[in-house]
mmCIF file of C-alpha atoms in Angstrom:
data_model
loop_
_atom_site.group_PDB
_atom_site.id
_atom_site.type_symbol
_atom_site.label_atom_id
_atom_site.label_comp_id
_atom_site.label_asym_id
_atom_site.label_seq_id
_atom_site.Cartn_x
_atom_site.Cartn_y
_atom_site.Cartn_z
ATOM 1 C CA MET A 229 95.030 176.700 98.046
ATOM 2 C CA ALA A 230 94.626 173.120 99.158
ATOM 3 C CA TYR A 231 96.606 170.179 97.914
ATOM 4 C CA THR A 232 95.868 166.506 97.944
ATOM 5 C CA GLU A 233 98.183 163.912 99.381
ATOM 6 C CA GLU A 234 98.458 162.364 95.912
ATOM 7 C CA GLU A 235 99.688 165.651 94.453
ATOM 8 C CA ILE A 236 102.298 165.992 97.158
ATOM 9 C CA ARG A 237 103.467 162.433 96.655
ATOM 10 C CA HIS A 238 103.639 162.987 92.904
ATOM 11 C CA TRP A 239 105.778 166.099 93.345
ATOM 12 C CA LEU A 240 108.043 164.249 95.726
ATOM 13 C CA GLU A 241 108.984 161.979 92.801
ATOM 14 C CA GLU A 242 111.406 164.757 91.907
ATOM 15 C CA VAL A 243 113.346 164.332 95.153
ATOM 16 C CA LYS A 244 116.073 161.767 94.670
ATOM 17 C CA ASP A 245 118.381 160.019 97.087
ATOM 18 C CA PRO A 246 121.522 162.202 96.888
ATOM 19 C CA GLU A 247 123.754 159.132 97.033
ATOM 20 C CA ILE A 248 121.718 157.156 94.458
ATOM 21 C CA PRO A 249 120.309 159.858 92.150
ATOM 22 C CA VAL A 250 118.092 157.455 90.155
ATOM 23 C CA LEU A 251 115.971 156.570 93.151
ATOM 24 C CA SER A 252 113.181 158.842 94.363
ATOM 25 C CA LEU A 253 112.418 159.115 98.044
ATOM 26 C CA ASN A 254 109.014 157.583 97.314
ATOM 27 C CA ASP A 255 110.630 154.533 95.749
ATOM 28 C CA LEU A 256 113.216 154.320 98.484
ATOM 29 C CA GLY A 257 110.340 154.098 100.961
ATOM 30 C CA VAL A 258 111.567 156.767 103.356
ATOM 31 C CA ILE A 259 108.474 158.971 103.063
ATOM 32 C CA THR A 260 106.319 157.405 105.734
ATOM 33 C CA GLY A 261 103.476 159.898 105.888
ATOM 34 C CA ILE A 262 102.018 162.911 104.102
ATOM 35 C CA SER A 263 99.247 164.997 105.576
ATOM 36 C CA VAL A 264 97.630 168.176 104.378
ATOM 37 C CA LEU A 265 96.292 170.174 107.294
ATOM 38 C CA GLU A 266 93.201 172.365 107.114
ATOM 39 C CA ASN A 267 95.211 175.574 106.961
ATOM 40 C CA GLY A 268 97.001 174.283 103.862
ATOM 41 C CA LYS A 269 100.132 173.394 105.742
ATOM 42 C CA VAL A 270 101.789 170.206 104.562
ATOM 43 C CA LYS A 271 103.422 167.759 106.899
ATOM 44 C CA VAL A 272 105.834 165.167 105.555
ATOM 45 C CA GLU A 273 107.028 162.315 107.746
ATOM 46 C CA MET A 274 110.363 160.698 106.911
ATOM 47 C CA THR A 275 112.616 158.042 108.351
ATOM 48 C CA PRO A 276 116.287 157.390 107.492
ATOM 49 C CA THR A 277 117.516 154.196 105.843
ATOM 50 C CA PHE A 278 120.387 154.043 108.347
ATOM 51 C CA VAL A 279 120.402 155.903 111.670
ATOM 52 C CA GLY A 280 123.751 157.494 110.809
ATOM 53 C CA CYS A 281 122.836 158.312 107.203
ATOM 54 C CA PRO A 282 124.351 161.730 106.447
ATOM 55 C CA ALA A 283 122.008 162.173 103.448
ATOM 56 C CA ILE A 284 118.897 162.656 105.580
ATOM 57 C CA ASP A 285 119.482 166.376 106.110
ATOM 58 C CA TYR A 286 119.886 166.890 102.364
ATOM 59 C CA MET A 287 116.729 164.912 101.683
ATOM 60 C CA LYS A 288 114.867 166.977 104.223
ATOM 61 C CA SER A 289 115.817 170.281 102.627
ATOM 62 C CA ASP A 290 115.245 168.867 99.112
ATOM 63 C CA VAL A 291 111.677 167.965 100.104
ATOM 64 C CA LYS A 292 111.040 171.530 101.229
ATOM 65 C CA GLU A 293 112.669 172.989 98.140
ATOM 66 C CA VAL A 294 110.719 170.860 95.647
ATOM 67 C CA LEU A 295 107.404 171.495 97.376
ATOM 68 C CA ALA A 296 108.131 175.240 97.510
ATOM 69 C CA LYS A 297 108.732 175.143 93.757
ATOM 70 C CA HIS A 298 105.190 173.804 93.364
ATOM 71 C CA GLY A 299 103.834 176.593 95.499
ATOM 72 C CA VAL A 300 103.565 174.779 98.800
ATOM 73 C CA GLU A 301 104.835 177.375 101.202
ATOM 74 C CA GLU A 302 104.321 175.904 104.606
ATOM 75 C CA VAL A 303 106.020 172.538 104.890
ATOM 76 C CA GLU A 304 107.036 170.737 107.999
ATOM 77 C CA VAL A 305 109.336 167.745 107.584
ATOM 78 C CA ARG A 306 109.589 165.490 110.583
ATOM 79 C CA VAL A 307 112.228 162.789 110.785
ATOM 80 C CA SER A 308 111.425 160.043 113.238
ATOM 81 C CA PHE A 309 111.662 156.329 113.882
ATOM 82 C CA ASP A 310 107.889 155.916 114.363
ATOM 83 C CA THR A 311 108.013 153.701 111.283
ATOM 84 C CA GLN A 312 111.356 151.937 111.026
ATOM 85 C CA TRP A 313 112.703 151.653 107.525
ATOM 86 C CA ASN A 314 113.716 148.297 106.117
ATOM 87 C CA SER A 315 114.874 147.407 102.626
ATOM 88 C CA ASN A 316 111.595 145.627 101.770
ATOM 89 C CA MET A 317 110.110 149.127 101.631
ATOM 90 C CA ILE A 318 111.928 149.865 98.345
ATOM 91 C CA SER A 319 109.273 149.734 95.590
ATOM 92 C CA GLU A 320 109.427 147.470 92.526
ATOM 93 C CA LYS A 321 110.126 150.533 90.397
ATOM 94 C CA GLY A 322 112.899 151.463 92.796
ATOM 95 C CA ARG A 323 114.425 148.001 92.637
ATOM 96 C CA GLN A 324 114.505 148.182 88.852
ATOM 97 C CA ALA A 325 116.075 151.661 89.009
ATOM 98 C CA LEU A 326 118.802 150.335 91.309
ATOM 99 C CA LYS A 327 119.544 147.515 88.911
ATOM 100 C CA ASP A 328 119.713 149.867 85.919
ATOM 101 C CA PHE A 329 122.082 152.037 87.962
ATOM 102 C CA GLY A 330 124.364 149.007 88.421
ATOM 103 C CA LEU A 331 123.524 148.373 92.064
ATOM 104 C CA ALA A 332 122.081 144.991 92.997
ATOM 105 C CA PRO A 333 118.717 145.531 94.718
ATOM 106 C CA PRO A 334 118.367 144.071 98.227
ATOM 107 C CA PRO A 335 116.749 140.636 98.316
ATOM 108 C CA LYS A 336 113.329 140.605 99.981
ATOM 109 C CA HIS A 337 113.536 139.081 103.425
ATOM 110 C CA ASN A 338 111.362 138.149 106.360
ATOM 111 C CA LEU A 339 112.973 140.863 108.531
ATOM 112 C CA ILE A 340 115.598 138.448 109.795
ATOM 113 C CA VAL A 341 118.731 139.062 107.756
ATOM 114 C CA GLU A 342 121.199 136.189 107.859
ATOM 115 C CA LEU A 343 124.614 136.088 106.261
ATOM 116 C CA ASP A 344 123.558 133.536 103.633
ATOM 117 C CA ILE A 345 121.329 136.021 101.808
ATOM 118 C CA LEU A 346 124.422 138.105 101.137
ATOM 119 C CA GLU A 347 126.115 135.241 99.324
ATOM 120 C CA GLU A 348 125.290 134.520 95.681
ATOM 121 C CA VAL A 349 123.694 137.907 95.094
ATOM 122 C CA GLU A 350 122.558 138.356 91.477
ATOM 123 C CA CYS A 351 125.156 140.310 89.521
ATOM 124 C CA PRO A 352 123.522 143.485 88.130
ATOM 125 C CA ASN A 353 125.859 143.388 85.112
ATOM 126 C CA CYS A 354 125.386 139.858 83.783
ATOM 127 C CA GLY A 355 122.648 138.309 85.938
ATOM 128 C CA SER A 356 124.851 135.493 87.260
ATOM 129 C CA HIS A 357 124.424 134.171 90.799
ATOM 130 C CA ASN A 358 127.957 132.824 90.809
ATOM 131 C CA THR A 359 129.078 135.669 93.060
ATOM 132 C CA ASP A 360 130.776 136.195 96.377
ATOM 133 C CA LEU A 361 130.444 138.741 99.195
ATOM 134 C CA LYS A 362 133.718 140.653 99.496
ATOM 135 C CA THR A 363 132.723 142.860 102.432
ATOM 136 C CA PRO A 364 129.451 143.898 104.068
ATOM 137 C CA PHE A 365 130.677 147.528 104.129
ATOM 138 C CA GLY A 366 130.979 149.741 101.073
ATOM 139 C CA PRO A 367 131.281 153.337 99.919
ATOM 140 C CA THR A 368 128.082 154.308 101.754
ATOM 141 C CA LEU A 369 126.463 152.765 104.837
ATOM 142 C CA CYS A 370 123.755 151.132 102.719
ATOM 143 C CA ARG A 371 126.030 149.223 100.321
ATOM 144 C CA SER A 372 128.036 145.994 100.422
ATOM 145 C CA ILE A 373 130.715 144.902 97.922
ATOM 146 C CA HIS A 374 130.541 141.699 95.859
ATOM 147 C CA HIS A 375 132.462 139.991 93.086
ATOM 148 C CA CYS A 376 131.058 138.135 90.093
ATOM 149 C CA PHE A 377 133.023 135.036 89.051
ATOM 150 C CA ASP A 378 131.404 134.984 85.598
ATOM 151 C CA CYS A 379 131.772 138.520 84.256
ATOM 152 C CA LYS A 380 134.666 139.208 86.686
ATOM 153 C CA GLU A 381 133.178 142.527 87.679
ATOM 154 C CA THR A 382 133.121 143.839 91.209
ATOM 155 C CA PHE A 383 129.721 145.274 92.049
ATOM 156 C CA GLU A 384 127.802 146.794 94.915
ATOM 157 C CA GLN A 385 124.531 145.806 96.476
ATOM 158 C CA PHE A 386 122.023 147.886 98.372
ATOM 159 C CA LYS A 387 122.171 145.923 101.623
ATOM 160 C CA PRO A 388 119.149 144.046 102.896
ATOM 161 C CA ILE A 389 118.314 145.418 106.313
ATOM 162 C CA MET B 93 107.977 156.542 133.253
ATOM 163 C CA ASN B 94 111.018 156.668 135.479
ATOM 164 C CA THR B 95 112.943 159.483 133.789
ATOM 165 C CA PRO B 96 116.163 159.354 135.892
ATOM 166 C CA ALA B 97 116.471 155.623 135.222
ATOM 167 C CA ILE B 98 115.893 156.083 131.477
ATOM 168 C CA LYS B 99 118.415 158.911 131.293
ATOM 169 C CA ASP B 100 120.993 156.798 133.057
ATOM 170 C CA LEU B 101 120.465 153.991 130.545
ATOM 171 C CA LEU B 102 120.540 156.318 127.535
ATOM 172 C CA TYR B 103 123.701 158.104 128.661
ATOM 173 C CA LYS B 104 125.763 154.979 129.047
ATOM 174 C CA MET B 105 124.588 153.561 125.731
ATOM 175 C CA ALA B 106 125.091 156.803 123.808
ATOM 176 C CA ASP B 107 128.519 157.375 125.348
ATOM 177 C CA ASP B 108 129.610 153.819 124.465
ATOM 178 C CA GLN B 109 128.563 154.412 120.866
ATOM 179 C CA LEU B 110 130.243 157.786 120.577
ATOM 180 C CA ILE B 111 133.547 156.760 122.121
ATOM 181 C CA LEU B 112 133.884 153.456 120.280
ATOM 182 C CA GLY B 113 132.699 155.191 117.117
ATOM 183 C CA HIS B 114 135.511 157.678 117.518
ATOM 184 C CA ARG B 115 138.056 154.928 118.164
ATOM 185 C CA ASN B 116 136.862 153.014 115.074
ATOM 186 C CA SER B 117 137.306 156.165 113.000
ATOM 187 C CA GLU B 118 140.994 156.178 113.921
ATOM 188 C CA TRP B 119 141.377 153.255 111.488
ATOM 189 C CA THR B 120 140.334 155.458 108.580
ATOM 190 C CA GLY B 121 143.336 155.541 106.272
ATOM 191 C CA PHE B 122 145.245 152.996 108.372
ATOM 192 C CA GLY B 123 143.351 149.715 107.980
ATOM 193 C CA PRO B 124 145.523 146.640 107.317
ATOM 194 C CA VAL B 125 143.653 146.107 104.027
ATOM 195 C CA LEU B 126 141.336 148.479 102.183
ATOM 196 C CA GLU B 127 138.196 146.484 103.060
ATOM 197 C CA GLU B 128 138.992 146.706 106.768
ATOM 198 C CA ASP B 129 139.692 150.400 106.508
ATOM 199 C CA ILE B 130 136.222 150.822 104.988
ATOM 200 C CA ALA B 131 134.617 148.444 107.496
ATOM 201 C CA PHE B 132 135.921 150.243 110.584
ATOM 202 C CA SER B 133 135.113 153.616 109.034
ATOM 203 C CA SER B 134 131.556 152.480 108.241
ATOM 204 C CA MET B 135 131.063 151.097 111.721
ATOM 205 C CA ALA B 136 132.356 154.409 113.086
ATOM 206 C CA GLN B 137 129.780 156.270 111.032
ATOM 207 C CA ASP B 138 127.005 153.926 112.180
ATOM 208 C CA LYS B 139 127.944 154.195 115.837
ATOM 209 C CA ILE B 140 128.348 157.952 115.889
ATOM 210 C CA GLY B 141 125.006 158.313 114.079
ATOM 211 C CA GLN B 142 123.396 155.995 116.622
ATOM 212 C CA SER B 143 124.901 157.979 119.495
ATOM 213 C CA GLN B 144 123.381 161.126 118.029
ATOM 214 C CA ALA B 145 119.938 159.492 117.904
ATOM 215 C CA LEU B 146 120.316 158.381 121.540
ATOM 216 C CA TYR B 147 121.467 161.885 122.609
ATOM 217 C CA GLN B 148 118.415 163.200 120.764
ATOM 218 C CA LEU B 149 116.187 161.038 122.993
ATOM 219 C CA LEU B 150 117.991 162.541 125.988
ATOM 220 C CA HIS B 151 117.388 165.997 124.574
ATOM 221 C CA GLU B 152 113.681 165.212 124.347
ATOM 222 C CA LEU B 153 113.838 164.304 128.045
ATOM 223 C CA GLY B 154 115.220 167.741 128.869
ATOM 224 C CA GLU B 155 118.970 167.324 128.445
ATOM 225 C CA ALA B 156 121.078 169.668 126.288
ATOM 226 C CA GLU B 157 121.389 169.473 122.479
ATOM 227 C CA PRO B 158 123.219 166.374 121.127
ATOM 228 C CA ASP B 159 126.306 168.353 120.043
ATOM 229 C CA THR B 160 126.530 170.043 123.420
ATOM 230 C CA ILE B 161 126.275 166.748 125.266
ATOM 231 C CA ALA B 162 128.791 165.084 122.974
ATOM 232 C CA PHE B 163 131.424 167.799 122.810
ATOM 233 C CA THR B 164 131.391 169.810 126.029
ATOM 234 C CA ARG B 165 131.662 167.251 128.806
ATOM 235 C CA ASN B 166 134.862 166.134 130.471
ATOM 236 C CA ALA B 167 135.928 162.544 131.060
ATOM 237 C CA GLU B 168 134.386 162.246 134.526
ATOM 238 C CA GLN B 169 130.990 163.145 133.040
ATOM 239 C CA PHE B 170 131.118 160.282 130.539
ATOM 240 C CA HIS B 171 129.443 156.952 131.291
ATOM 241 C CA ASN B 172 130.989 154.728 128.648
ATOM 242 C CA CYS B 173 132.614 151.515 129.806
ATOM 243 C CA GLN B 174 136.406 151.609 129.796
ATOM 244 C CA LEU B 175 136.600 148.967 127.053
ATOM 245 C CA THR B 176 135.437 151.524 124.493
ATOM 246 C CA GLU B 177 138.010 154.186 125.360
ATOM 247 C CA LEU B 178 141.147 152.024 125.132
ATOM 248 C CA PRO B 179 143.445 153.020 122.260
ATOM 249 C CA ILE B 180 142.986 151.072 119.020
ATOM 250 C CA GLY B 181 146.307 149.283 119.539
ATOM 251 C CA GLU B 182 147.074 146.842 116.782
ATOM 252 C CA TYR B 183 144.433 145.331 114.539
ATOM 253 C CA ASP B 184 144.095 142.184 116.674
ATOM 254 C CA PHE B 185 143.026 144.224 119.693
ATOM 255 C CA SER B 186 140.587 146.365 117.725
ATOM 256 C CA LEU B 187 139.071 143.233 116.198
ATOM 257 C CA ILE B 188 138.678 141.501 119.571
ATOM 258 C CA ARG B 189 137.142 144.616 121.134
ATOM 259 C CA HIS B 190 134.766 144.949 118.186
ATOM 260 C CA PHE B 191 133.764 141.282 118.557
ATOM 261 C CA LEU B 192 133.215 141.471 122.328
ATOM 262 C CA PHE B 193 131.452 144.826 122.342
ATOM 263 C CA ASP B 194 129.212 144.391 119.316
ATOM 264 C CA HIS B 195 127.861 141.030 120.471
ATOM 265 C CA ALA B 196 126.820 142.690 123.740
ATOM 266 C CA GLU B 197 125.368 145.617 121.895
ATOM 267 C CA LEU B 198 123.298 143.512 119.526
ATOM 268 C CA ILE B 199 121.782 141.651 122.484
ATOM 269 C CA ARG B 200 121.081 144.952 124.256
ATOM 270 C CA PHE B 201 119.240 146.396 121.259
ATOM 271 C CA GLU B 202 117.377 143.142 120.605
ATOM 272 C CA MET B 203 116.086 143.314 124.177
ATOM 273 C CA LEU B 204 115.321 147.032 123.981
ATOM 274 C CA ALA B 205 113.233 146.470 120.853
ATOM 275 C CA ASN B 206 110.584 145.254 123.335
ATOM 276 C CA SER B 207 111.066 148.093 125.818
ATOM 277 C CA ARG B 208 107.996 149.743 127.271
ATOM 278 C CA TYR B 209 109.721 153.076 126.708
ATOM 279 C CA GLU B 210 108.445 153.370 123.154
ATOM 280 C CA PRO B 211 110.877 155.961 121.693
ATOM 281 C CA LEU B 212 113.796 153.738 122.667
ATOM 282 C CA ALA B 213 112.015 150.596 121.458
ATOM 283 C CA GLN B 214 111.505 152.193 118.020
ATOM 284 C CA LEU B 215 115.133 153.214 117.770
ATOM 285 C CA ALA B 216 116.314 149.801 118.978
ATOM 286 C CA ARG B 217 114.252 148.034 116.290
ATOM 287 C CA LYS B 218 116.118 150.093 113.732
ATOM 288 C CA ILE B 219 119.593 149.883 115.248
ATOM 289 C CA LYS B 220 119.593 146.131 115.802
ATOM 290 C CA GLY B 221 119.435 145.563 112.024
ATOM 291 C CA GLU B 222 122.517 147.736 111.567
ATOM 292 C CA ILE B 223 124.513 146.182 114.398
ATOM 293 C CA LYS B 224 123.826 142.785 112.917
ATOM 294 C CA TYR B 225 126.220 143.684 110.112
ATOM 295 C CA HIS B 226 128.847 144.686 112.659
ATOM 296 C CA VAL B 227 128.494 141.335 114.410
ATOM 297 C CA MET B 228 128.602 139.446 111.090
ATOM 298 C CA HIS B 229 131.802 141.269 110.253
ATOM 299 C CA ALA B 230 133.403 140.474 113.619
ATOM 300 C CA ASN B 231 132.368 136.810 113.466
ATOM 301 C CA THR B 232 133.790 136.377 109.977
ATOM 302 C CA TRP B 233 137.222 137.689 110.926
ATOM 303 C CA ILE B 234 137.383 135.980 114.313
ATOM 304 C CA LYS B 235 136.681 132.685 112.612
ATOM 305 C CA GLN B 236 139.152 133.369 109.818
ATOM 306 C CA LEU B 237 142.051 134.675 111.893
ATOM 307 C CA GLY B 238 141.258 132.511 114.914
ATOM 308 C CA ASN B 239 142.031 129.475 112.753
ATOM 309 C CA ALA B 240 144.685 130.907 110.451
ATOM 310 C CA ASN B 241 148.261 130.596 111.664
ATOM 311 C CA GLU B 242 150.313 130.648 114.818
ATOM 312 C CA GLU B 243 150.842 134.391 114.759
ATOM 313 C CA SER B 244 147.211 135.351 114.179
ATOM 314 C CA ILE B 245 146.004 132.890 116.812
ATOM 315 C CA SER B 246 148.492 133.984 119.481
ATOM 316 C CA ARG B 247 147.860 137.674 118.793
ATOM 317 C CA LEU B 248 144.105 137.219 119.102
ATOM 318 C CA GLN B 249 144.526 135.067 122.201
ATOM 319 C CA ASN B 250 146.636 137.757 123.917
ATOM 320 C CA SER B 251 144.186 140.471 122.999
ATOM 321 C CA LEU B 252 141.259 138.360 124.138
ATOM 322 C CA GLU B 253 142.833 137.841 127.559
ATOM 323 C CA TYR B 254 143.659 141.522 127.861
ATOM 324 C CA ALA B 255 140.221 142.729 126.728
ATOM 325 C CA LEU B 256 137.937 140.337 128.618
ATOM 326 C CA PRO B 257 138.112 142.012 132.067
ATOM 327 C CA TYR B 258 137.272 145.298 130.347
ATOM 328 C CA ALA B 259 134.482 143.610 128.373
ATOM 329 C CA LEU B 260 132.909 142.440 131.648
ATOM 330 C CA GLY B 261 132.866 146.131 132.586
ATOM 331 C CA ILE B 262 130.230 146.661 129.872
ATOM 332 C CA PHE B 263 127.793 145.027 132.292
ATOM 333 C CA GLU B 264 128.568 147.160 135.346
ATOM 334 C CA GLU B 265 125.222 147.680 137.020
ATOM 335 C CA GLY B 266 123.786 151.107 137.687
ATOM 336 C CA ALA B 267 121.609 152.453 140.480
ATOM 337 C CA HIS B 268 118.390 151.903 138.546
ATOM 338 C CA GLU B 269 118.594 148.233 137.526
ATOM 339 C CA GLU B 270 115.535 147.167 139.489
ATOM 340 C CA ALA B 271 113.385 150.074 138.381
ATOM 341 C CA LEU B 272 114.267 149.504 134.722
ATOM 342 C CA GLN B 273 113.356 145.839 135.031
ATOM 343 C CA SER B 274 110.165 146.233 137.009
ATOM 344 C CA GLU B 275 108.897 148.911 134.639
ATOM 345 C CA GLY B 276 109.660 146.775 131.600
ATOM 346 C CA ILE B 277 112.127 149.283 130.165
ATOM 347 C CA PHE B 278 115.256 147.114 130.099
ATOM 348 C CA PRO B 279 115.818 143.531 131.324
ATOM 349 C CA GLY B 280 119.090 144.507 133.013
ATOM 350 C CA GLU B 281 122.841 144.075 132.612
ATOM 351 C CA LYS B 282 122.894 140.535 134.053
ATOM 352 C CA ALA B 283 120.425 139.358 131.414
ATOM 353 C CA VAL B 284 122.538 140.863 128.629
ATOM 354 C CA MET B 285 125.724 139.377 130.093
ATOM 355 C CA GLU B 286 124.364 135.836 130.380
ATOM 356 C CA GLU B 287 123.270 135.815 126.747
ATOM 357 C CA TRP B 288 126.563 137.430 125.713
ATOM 358 C CA LYS B 289 128.654 134.752 127.411
ATOM 359 C CA LYS B 290 126.676 132.123 125.538
ATOM 360 C CA ARG B 291 127.047 133.769 122.141
ATOM 361 C CA ILE B 292 130.734 134.620 122.331
ATOM 362 C CA SER B 293 131.519 131.128 123.690
ATOM 363 C CA GLU B 294 129.805 129.570 120.672
ATOM 364 C CA ARG B 295 131.923 131.663 118.324
ATOM 365 C CA ILE B 296 135.209 131.148 120.157
ATOM 366 C CA GLU B 297 134.612 127.379 120.127
ATOM 367 C CA GLN B 298 134.767 127.483 116.319
ATOM 368 C CA THR B 299 138.354 128.758 116.512
ATOM 369 C CA ALA B 300 141.675 127.712 117.992
ATOM 370 C CA LEU B 301 141.236 130.364 120.687
ATOM 371 C CA ARG B 302 140.561 129.548 124.334
ATOM 372 C CA LEU B 303 138.127 131.449 126.488
ATOM 373 C CA PRO B 304 139.450 131.908 130.050
ATOM 374 C CA ASP B 305 137.273 130.909 132.992
ATOM 375 C CA PHE B 306 135.016 133.921 133.566
ATOM 376 C CA SER B 307 134.917 133.320 137.326
ATOM 377 C CA GLN B 308 138.685 133.925 137.506
ATOM 378 C CA LEU B 309 138.451 137.338 135.863
ATOM 379 C CA GLN B 310 138.256 140.638 137.699
ATOM 380 C CA PRO B 311 135.878 142.946 135.766
ATOM 381 C CA VAL B 312 137.107 146.496 135.157
ATOM 382 C CA TYR B 313 134.316 148.659 136.525
ATOM 383 C CA GLY B 314 134.068 152.400 137.041
ATOM 384 C CA GLY B 315 133.288 153.685 133.547
ATOM 385 C CA ARG B 316 129.558 153.881 134.218
ATOM 386 C CA LYS B 317 130.296 156.099 137.236
ATOM 387 C CA GLY B 318 132.650 158.435 135.404
ATOM 388 C CA GLN B 319 135.879 156.733 136.451
ATOM 389 C CA HIS B 320 138.071 156.338 133.413
ATOM 390 C CA SER B 321 141.523 155.351 132.282
ATOM 391 C CA GLU B 322 144.056 158.005 131.282
ATOM 392 C CA HIS B 323 143.046 157.403 127.649
ATOM 393 C CA LEU B 324 139.621 159.058 127.646
ATOM 394 C CA GLN B 325 140.420 162.734 128.236
ATOM 395 C CA PRO B 326 142.947 162.981 125.362
ATOM 396 C CA LEU B 327 140.354 161.362 123.088
ATOM 397 C CA LEU B 328 137.732 163.923 124.147
ATOM 398 C CA ASP B 329 140.179 166.794 123.671
ATOM 399 C CA GLU B 330 140.882 165.665 120.146
ATOM 400 C CA MET B 331 137.253 164.908 119.287
ATOM 401 C CA SER B 332 135.970 168.277 120.465
ATOM 402 C CA GLU B 333 138.896 170.403 119.313
ATOM 403 C CA VAL B 334 137.150 171.894 116.278
ATOM 404 C CA PHE B 335 133.795 172.261 118.031
ATOM 405 C CA ARG B 336 135.378 174.198 120.891
ATOM 406 C CA ILE B 337 136.963 176.733 118.539
ATOM 407 C CA ASP B 338 133.479 178.007 117.706
ATOM 408 C CA PRO B 339 130.568 176.172 119.337
ATOM 409 C CA THR B 340 128.038 178.309 117.458
ATOM 410 C CA ALA B 341 129.400 177.558 113.964
ATOM 411 C CA GLU B 342 126.884 176.202 111.450
ATOM 412 C CA TRP B 343 128.059 173.171 109.468
#
């Protein structure tokens, strides 16, 4: 049985980032290539958000598991840096999902991240920009910690990178 | 491509990342404030992850598996500079080392992003974005504590003077400098060092700290050739203790 790339991508919607379970790998932007070979074998190309991201091995086996559930038996998942992930690759749907989850989405950038874009991040709780960066390191490699002066909440941001 | 030259370059970079990553992890649970505990732990995780990716490139060039390379060599087989292996000391020393090392590292990866050795160039394009956060973190605290009070300034000044000769050891040249440059793989240690001196000087000038005259300093070399201080072997023993109990264990 042959599959189309669209089908594979659709099924991969079920695979979520284990550290941010509202975000699919598609929306996170870490699926960098899908190819269906003539013999029916499926090849999925992935790249990690951070080089040291411990979630990549989980994501890799989740991809295989979900595709197997849909009857795709032969799956090869290749993790490489052929395409280097950056936070602009998070989809609009993904950015909204982050916000709903209580994590500020990363601001879009021109691939040169300067400290000033980490200041005055929009608070995901009340929408205020009257906020302050507390530390560029958080509970996972991809998050920074901020404080909102208006609603007084401390919140996290998915770091622009 | 000149494989021996590339391997030489990859080994020293990967070993720097692994050893400093391990040292940074020693702050986990002991940071002076919670945010710093998290920061050094996160930087440890980044650096150890980056070392694994660099060891993976070595593996693709015919070297052993990353875990084997990381956990089964002895001190004299490591090519990290001695700066990275020094004990964490007090927070002022760890902060100064972090500042001096990460500036050099950012420059190195910025340059390698244009390397003609494509697998390394791809990895460097990724890593430089991560290291940028490490440098931002170091700059913030150097500026803050380098202008704070007499104690913070004198502690940082002492650590700076102690660490600088070791920091110059980052740029110890190897046997393949010319080949790496002429083949467009890496612009060389001198090029990194010149840019590094410029960048750290700019930052130190914004504080009450004083940078000693570089020409009066005696760089601590040897690390790149496997000559290390007495601090490296105990670190390796501790780091590989669990691995050595059962090297075939699945995690």
